[in-house]
Short mmCIF file of C-alpha atoms in Angstrom, two decimals:
data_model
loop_
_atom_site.label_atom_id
_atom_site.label_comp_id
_atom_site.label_asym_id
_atom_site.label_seq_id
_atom_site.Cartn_x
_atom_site.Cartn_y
_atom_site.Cartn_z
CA UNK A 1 0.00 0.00 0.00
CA UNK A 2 1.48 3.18 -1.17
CA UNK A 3 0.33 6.32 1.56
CA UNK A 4 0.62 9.90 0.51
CA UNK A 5 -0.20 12.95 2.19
CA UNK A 6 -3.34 14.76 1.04
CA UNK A 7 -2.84 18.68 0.83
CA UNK A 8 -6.10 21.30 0.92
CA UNK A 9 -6.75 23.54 -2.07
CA UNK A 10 -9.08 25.41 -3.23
CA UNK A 11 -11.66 24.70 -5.81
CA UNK A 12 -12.28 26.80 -8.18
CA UNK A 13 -16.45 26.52 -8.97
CA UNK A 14 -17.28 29.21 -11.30
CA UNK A 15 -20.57 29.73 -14.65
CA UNK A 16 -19.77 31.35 -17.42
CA UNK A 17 -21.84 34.05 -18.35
CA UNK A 18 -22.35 36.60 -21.62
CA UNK A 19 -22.29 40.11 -20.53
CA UNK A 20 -22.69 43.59 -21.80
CA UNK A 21 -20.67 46.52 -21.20
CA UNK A 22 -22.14 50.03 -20.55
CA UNK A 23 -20.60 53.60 -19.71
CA UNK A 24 -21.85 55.06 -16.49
CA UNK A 25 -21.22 58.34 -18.33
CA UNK A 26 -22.64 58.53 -21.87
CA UNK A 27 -23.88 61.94 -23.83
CA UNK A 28 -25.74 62.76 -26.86
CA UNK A 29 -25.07 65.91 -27.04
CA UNK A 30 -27.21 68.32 -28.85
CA UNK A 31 -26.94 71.54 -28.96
CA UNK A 32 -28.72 74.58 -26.58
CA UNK A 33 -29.57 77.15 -29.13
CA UNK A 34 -30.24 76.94 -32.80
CA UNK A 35 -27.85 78.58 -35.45
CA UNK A 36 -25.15 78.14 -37.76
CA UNK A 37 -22.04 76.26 -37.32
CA UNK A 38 -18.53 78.71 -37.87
CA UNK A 39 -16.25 76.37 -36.45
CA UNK A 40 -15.25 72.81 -35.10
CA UNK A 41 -12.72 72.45 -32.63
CA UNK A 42 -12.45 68.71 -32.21
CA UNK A 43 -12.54 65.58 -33.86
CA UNK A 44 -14.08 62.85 -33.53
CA UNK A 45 -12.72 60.12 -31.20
CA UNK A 46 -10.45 62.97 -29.23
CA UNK A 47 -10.67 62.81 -25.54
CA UNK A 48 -11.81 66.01 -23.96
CA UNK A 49 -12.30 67.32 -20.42
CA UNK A 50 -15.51 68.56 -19.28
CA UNK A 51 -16.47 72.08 -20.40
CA UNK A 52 -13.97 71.81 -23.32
CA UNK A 53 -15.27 73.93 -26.24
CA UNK A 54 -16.75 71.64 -29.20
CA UNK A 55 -18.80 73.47 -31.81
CA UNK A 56 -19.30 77.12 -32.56
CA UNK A 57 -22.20 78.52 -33.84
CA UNK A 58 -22.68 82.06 -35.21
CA UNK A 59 -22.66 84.56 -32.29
CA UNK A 60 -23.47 87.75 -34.17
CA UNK A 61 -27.30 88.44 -33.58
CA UNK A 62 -26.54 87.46 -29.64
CA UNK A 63 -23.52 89.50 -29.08
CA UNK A 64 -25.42 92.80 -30.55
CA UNK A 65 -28.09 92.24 -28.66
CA UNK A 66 -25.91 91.80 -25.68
CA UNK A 67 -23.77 95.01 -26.71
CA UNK A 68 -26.84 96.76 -27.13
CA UNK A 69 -28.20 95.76 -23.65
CA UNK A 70 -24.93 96.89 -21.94
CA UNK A 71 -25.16 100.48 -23.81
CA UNK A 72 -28.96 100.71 -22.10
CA UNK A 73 -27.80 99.48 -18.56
CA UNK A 74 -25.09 102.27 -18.89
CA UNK A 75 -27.32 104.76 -20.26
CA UNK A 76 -29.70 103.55 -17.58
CA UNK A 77 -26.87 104.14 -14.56
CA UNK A 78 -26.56 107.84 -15.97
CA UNK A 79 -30.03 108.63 -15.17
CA UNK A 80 -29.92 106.81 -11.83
CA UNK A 81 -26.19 108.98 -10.97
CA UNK A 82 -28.56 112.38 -12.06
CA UNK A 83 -31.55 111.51 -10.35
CA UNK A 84 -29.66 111.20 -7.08
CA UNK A 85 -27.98 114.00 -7.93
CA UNK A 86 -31.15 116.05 -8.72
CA UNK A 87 -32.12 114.67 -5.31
CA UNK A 88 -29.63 115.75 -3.40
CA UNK A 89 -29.86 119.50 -4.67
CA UNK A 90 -33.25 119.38 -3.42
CA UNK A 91 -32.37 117.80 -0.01
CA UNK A 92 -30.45 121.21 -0.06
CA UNK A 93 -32.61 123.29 -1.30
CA UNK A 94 -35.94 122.24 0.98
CA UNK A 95 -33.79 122.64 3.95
CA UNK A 96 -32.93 126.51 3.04
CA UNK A 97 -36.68 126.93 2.19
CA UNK A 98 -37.40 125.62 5.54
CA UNK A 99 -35.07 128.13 7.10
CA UNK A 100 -36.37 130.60 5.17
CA UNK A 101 -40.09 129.54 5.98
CA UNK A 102 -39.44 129.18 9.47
CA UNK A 103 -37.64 133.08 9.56
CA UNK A 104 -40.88 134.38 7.63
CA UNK A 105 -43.09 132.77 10.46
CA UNK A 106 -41.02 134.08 13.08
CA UNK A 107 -41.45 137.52 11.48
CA UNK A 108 -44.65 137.66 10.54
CA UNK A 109 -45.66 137.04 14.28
CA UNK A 110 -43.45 139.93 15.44
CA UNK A 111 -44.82 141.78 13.26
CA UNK A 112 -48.46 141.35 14.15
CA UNK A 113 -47.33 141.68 17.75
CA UNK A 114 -45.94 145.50 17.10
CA UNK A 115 -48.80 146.07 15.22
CA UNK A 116 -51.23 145.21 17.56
CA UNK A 117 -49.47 147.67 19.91
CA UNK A 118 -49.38 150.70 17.06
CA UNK A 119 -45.77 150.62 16.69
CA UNK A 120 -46.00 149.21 13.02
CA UNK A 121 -48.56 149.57 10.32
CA UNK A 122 -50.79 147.15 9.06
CA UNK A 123 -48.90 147.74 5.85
CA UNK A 124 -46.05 146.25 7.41
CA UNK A 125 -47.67 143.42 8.35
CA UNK A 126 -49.48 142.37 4.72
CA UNK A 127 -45.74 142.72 3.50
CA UNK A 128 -44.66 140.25 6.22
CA UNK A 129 -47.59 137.82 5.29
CA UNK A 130 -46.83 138.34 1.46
CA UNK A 131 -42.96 137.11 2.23
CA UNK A 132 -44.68 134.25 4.53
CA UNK A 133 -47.04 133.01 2.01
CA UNK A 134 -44.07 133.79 -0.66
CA UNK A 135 -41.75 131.71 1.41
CA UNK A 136 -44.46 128.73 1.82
CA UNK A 137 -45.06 128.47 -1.70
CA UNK A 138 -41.14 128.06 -2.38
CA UNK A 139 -41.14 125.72 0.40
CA UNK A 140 -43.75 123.33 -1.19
CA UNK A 141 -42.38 123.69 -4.46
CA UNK A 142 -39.44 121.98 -3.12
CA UNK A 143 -41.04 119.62 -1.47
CA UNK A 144 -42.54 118.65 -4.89
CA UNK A 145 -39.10 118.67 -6.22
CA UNK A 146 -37.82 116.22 -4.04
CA UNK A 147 -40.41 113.88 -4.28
CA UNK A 148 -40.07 113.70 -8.22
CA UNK A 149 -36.08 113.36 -7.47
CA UNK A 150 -37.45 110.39 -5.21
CA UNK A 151 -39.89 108.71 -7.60
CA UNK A 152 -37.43 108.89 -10.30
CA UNK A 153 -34.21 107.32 -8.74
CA UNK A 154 -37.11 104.54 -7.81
CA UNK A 155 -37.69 104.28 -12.04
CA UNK A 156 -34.47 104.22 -12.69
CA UNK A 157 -33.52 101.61 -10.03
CA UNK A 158 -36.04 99.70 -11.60
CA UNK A 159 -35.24 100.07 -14.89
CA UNK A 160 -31.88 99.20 -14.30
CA UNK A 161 -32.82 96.03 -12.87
CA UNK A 162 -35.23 95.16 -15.50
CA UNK A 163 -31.79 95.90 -17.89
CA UNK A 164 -29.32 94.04 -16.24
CA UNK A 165 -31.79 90.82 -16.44
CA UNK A 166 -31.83 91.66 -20.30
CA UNK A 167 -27.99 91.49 -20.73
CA UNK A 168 -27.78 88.72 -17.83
CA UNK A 169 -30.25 86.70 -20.24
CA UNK A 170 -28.59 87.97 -23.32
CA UNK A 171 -25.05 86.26 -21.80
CA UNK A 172 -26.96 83.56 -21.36
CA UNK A 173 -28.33 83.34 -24.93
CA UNK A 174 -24.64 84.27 -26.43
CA UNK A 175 -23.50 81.14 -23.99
CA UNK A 176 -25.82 78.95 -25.79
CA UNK A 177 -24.12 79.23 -28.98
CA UNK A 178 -20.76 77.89 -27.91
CA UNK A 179 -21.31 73.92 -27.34
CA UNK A 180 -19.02 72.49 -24.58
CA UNK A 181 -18.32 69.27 -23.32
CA UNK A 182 -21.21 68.20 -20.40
CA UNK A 183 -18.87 65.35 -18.82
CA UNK A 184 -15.41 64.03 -19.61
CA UNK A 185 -15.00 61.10 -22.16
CA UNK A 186 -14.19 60.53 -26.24
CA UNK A 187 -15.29 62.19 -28.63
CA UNK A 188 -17.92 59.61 -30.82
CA UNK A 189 -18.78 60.36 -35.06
CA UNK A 190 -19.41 64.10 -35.74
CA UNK A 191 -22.61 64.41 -37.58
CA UNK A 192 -22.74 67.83 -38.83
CA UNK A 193 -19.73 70.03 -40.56
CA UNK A 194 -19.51 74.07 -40.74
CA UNK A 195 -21.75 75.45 -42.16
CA UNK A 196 -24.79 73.75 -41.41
CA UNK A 197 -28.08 74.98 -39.69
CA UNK A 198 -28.42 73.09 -36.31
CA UNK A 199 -31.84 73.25 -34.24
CA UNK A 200 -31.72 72.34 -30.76
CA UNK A 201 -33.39 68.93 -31.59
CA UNK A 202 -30.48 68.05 -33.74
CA UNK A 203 -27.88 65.39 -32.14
CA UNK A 204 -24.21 66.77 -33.17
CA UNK A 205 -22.08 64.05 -31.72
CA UNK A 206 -21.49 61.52 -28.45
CA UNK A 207 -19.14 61.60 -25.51
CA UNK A 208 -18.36 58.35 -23.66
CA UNK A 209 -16.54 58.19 -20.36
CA UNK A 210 -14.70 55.11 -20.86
CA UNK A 211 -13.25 54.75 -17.79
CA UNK A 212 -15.61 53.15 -15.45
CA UNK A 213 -17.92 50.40 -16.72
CA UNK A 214 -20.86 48.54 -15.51
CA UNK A 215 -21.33 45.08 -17.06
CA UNK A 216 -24.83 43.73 -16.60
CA UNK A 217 -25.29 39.77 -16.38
CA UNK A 218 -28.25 37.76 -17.09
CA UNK A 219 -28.48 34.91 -14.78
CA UNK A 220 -30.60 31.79 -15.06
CA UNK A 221 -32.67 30.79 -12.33
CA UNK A 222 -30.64 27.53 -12.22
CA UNK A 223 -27.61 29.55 -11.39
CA UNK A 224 -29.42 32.06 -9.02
CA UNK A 225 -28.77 29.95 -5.85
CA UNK A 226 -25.45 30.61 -6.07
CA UNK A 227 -25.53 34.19 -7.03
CA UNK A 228 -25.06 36.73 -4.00
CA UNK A 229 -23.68 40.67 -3.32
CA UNK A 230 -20.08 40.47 -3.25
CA UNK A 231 -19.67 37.10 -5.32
CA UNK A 232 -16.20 37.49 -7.25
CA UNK A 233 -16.58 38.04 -11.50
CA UNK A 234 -13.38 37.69 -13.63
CA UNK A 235 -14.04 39.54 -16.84
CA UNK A 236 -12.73 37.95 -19.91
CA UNK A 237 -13.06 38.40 -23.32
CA UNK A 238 -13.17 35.09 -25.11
CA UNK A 239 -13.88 31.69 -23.11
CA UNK A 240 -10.97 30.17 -21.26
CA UNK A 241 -9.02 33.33 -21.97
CA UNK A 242 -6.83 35.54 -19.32
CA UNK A 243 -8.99 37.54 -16.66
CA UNK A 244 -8.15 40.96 -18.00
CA UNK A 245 -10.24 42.14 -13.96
CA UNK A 246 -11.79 40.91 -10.90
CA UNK A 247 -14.54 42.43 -9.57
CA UNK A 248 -17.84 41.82 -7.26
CA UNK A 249 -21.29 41.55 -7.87
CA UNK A 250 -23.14 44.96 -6.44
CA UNK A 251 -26.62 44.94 -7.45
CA UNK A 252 -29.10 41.84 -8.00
CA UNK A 253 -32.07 42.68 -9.62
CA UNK A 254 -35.22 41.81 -7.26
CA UNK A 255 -37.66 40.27 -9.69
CA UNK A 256 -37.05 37.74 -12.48
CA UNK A 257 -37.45 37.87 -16.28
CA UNK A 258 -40.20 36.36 -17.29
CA UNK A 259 -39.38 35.81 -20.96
CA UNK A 260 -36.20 34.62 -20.61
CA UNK A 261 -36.28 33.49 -17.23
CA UNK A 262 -33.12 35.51 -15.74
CA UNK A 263 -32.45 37.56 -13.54
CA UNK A 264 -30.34 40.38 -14.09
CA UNK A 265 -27.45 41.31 -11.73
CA UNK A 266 -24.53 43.86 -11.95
CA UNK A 267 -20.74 44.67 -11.47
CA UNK A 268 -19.05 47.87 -12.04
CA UNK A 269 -15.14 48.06 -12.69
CA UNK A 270 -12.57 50.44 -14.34
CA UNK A 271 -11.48 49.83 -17.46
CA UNK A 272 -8.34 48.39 -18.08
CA UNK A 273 -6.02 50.06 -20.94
CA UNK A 274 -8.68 51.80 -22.26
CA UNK A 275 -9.33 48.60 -24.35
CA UNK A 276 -12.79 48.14 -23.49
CA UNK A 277 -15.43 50.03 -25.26
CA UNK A 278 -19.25 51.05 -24.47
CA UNK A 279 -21.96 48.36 -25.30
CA UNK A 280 -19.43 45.72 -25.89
#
């Protein structure tokens, strides 16, 4: 009888399994204003960053329209500087009509006084109540005057709010027409070339982030007993071939297929060397 020592291993019980690739990060991007296209500044299956600069459309209508909403704001801010202007010279000049009021009061009662004891006339006094009334009427005027210096720096306050939401909206509008890159990725098959009229419905190109995949699994019920959060995946790309990564399973879907009888569960990874692509 021949004896030999028995060592433990492990055992290696794994199903094979077809899977699809997708990017958690995939764009069609289309543009945010219509117009025509004056320049590309990419090509297709370049790798750009996010807010990178893609397609240029004509700016010319949106930038005079923004030029001429910056030449109202500024006229707009003249009116406002002479309106408060205008208002202070009548803070001034009610104040000295007030003095002066007041002084006309203040003689006009002194002056009734001495003529109620016969040392003035009562010509004295009409004079006296003609520079009272006089100074009254100058007095209210600038009262006036100061209220219209009031309700206009309230226009023009308005106004220039009302303006600067024009040429805020008008940036906004000459925004539009430059077409940027919404997330980071490559550059898929530009559709359109210069020239062309673009609509907002139009699709112009796609932008994949390749870096980070999810591949989605369907797994028979058979198989389902065995399937659980965490379980280890070894993507490969042709049967029996290297693992190219090992990942886990992190999402199981709760409910089965009832065509095909699967159930669908999920594993994201990163993609190594770039040499997996979207939908593979």
């Amino acid at each position: 009888v021949r004896m030999q020592r028995l060592k433990a291993s492990t055992i290696n019980n794994s199903s094979e399994f077809v899977g699809a690739l997708e990017a958690q990060q995939r764009v069609s991007l289309q543009p945010e204003a219509e117009g025509r296209i004056v320049e590309i500044l990419v090509s297709s299956g370049n790798n750009v960053n996010q807010g990178t600069p893609l397609i240029q459309l004509r700016p010319d209508k949106n930038q005079a329209q923004l030029n001429s909403a910056i030449a109202r704001i500024n006229s707009l801010k003249a009116a406002l500087n002479q309106a408060e202007s205008e208002f202070i010279a009548a803070e001034a000049e009610i104040s000295r009509e007030a003095a002066e009021l007041e002084l006309q009061q203040e003689e006009f009662k002194r002056t009734s006084i001495l003529v109620s004891e016969g040392a003035k006339s009562t010509q004295d006094k009409d004079l006296e109540k003609r520079d009272r009334t006089s100074a009254r009427a100058k007095f209210e005027n600038a009262q006036k005057r100061i209220n219209s210096a009031e309700a206009s720096i309230e226009a023009a306050n308005a106004d220039l709010k009302q303006a600067e939401a024009d040429a805020d909206l008008d940036r906004e509008n000459l925004r539009e027409t430059a077409v940027v890159a919404p997330v980071t990725g490559k550059i898929g098959d530009i559709s359109v070339k210069i020239g062309d009229y673009i609509e907002i419905t139009d699709t112009l190109t796609t932008i994949t982030h390749n870096q980070t995949f999810e591949l989605s699994l369907a797994v028979t019920i058979v198989d389902t007993t065995k399937l659980c959060i965490g379980l280890p995946v070894e993507l490969r790309t042709s049967p029996g071939g290297v693992p190219l990564v090992l990942v886990k399973i992190s999402f199981i879907y709760p409910t089965v297929d009832t065509t095909s009888q699967t159930v669908l569960a999920k594993a994201s990874f990163p993609n190594p060397h770039g040499i997996l692509r979207d939908r593979q």
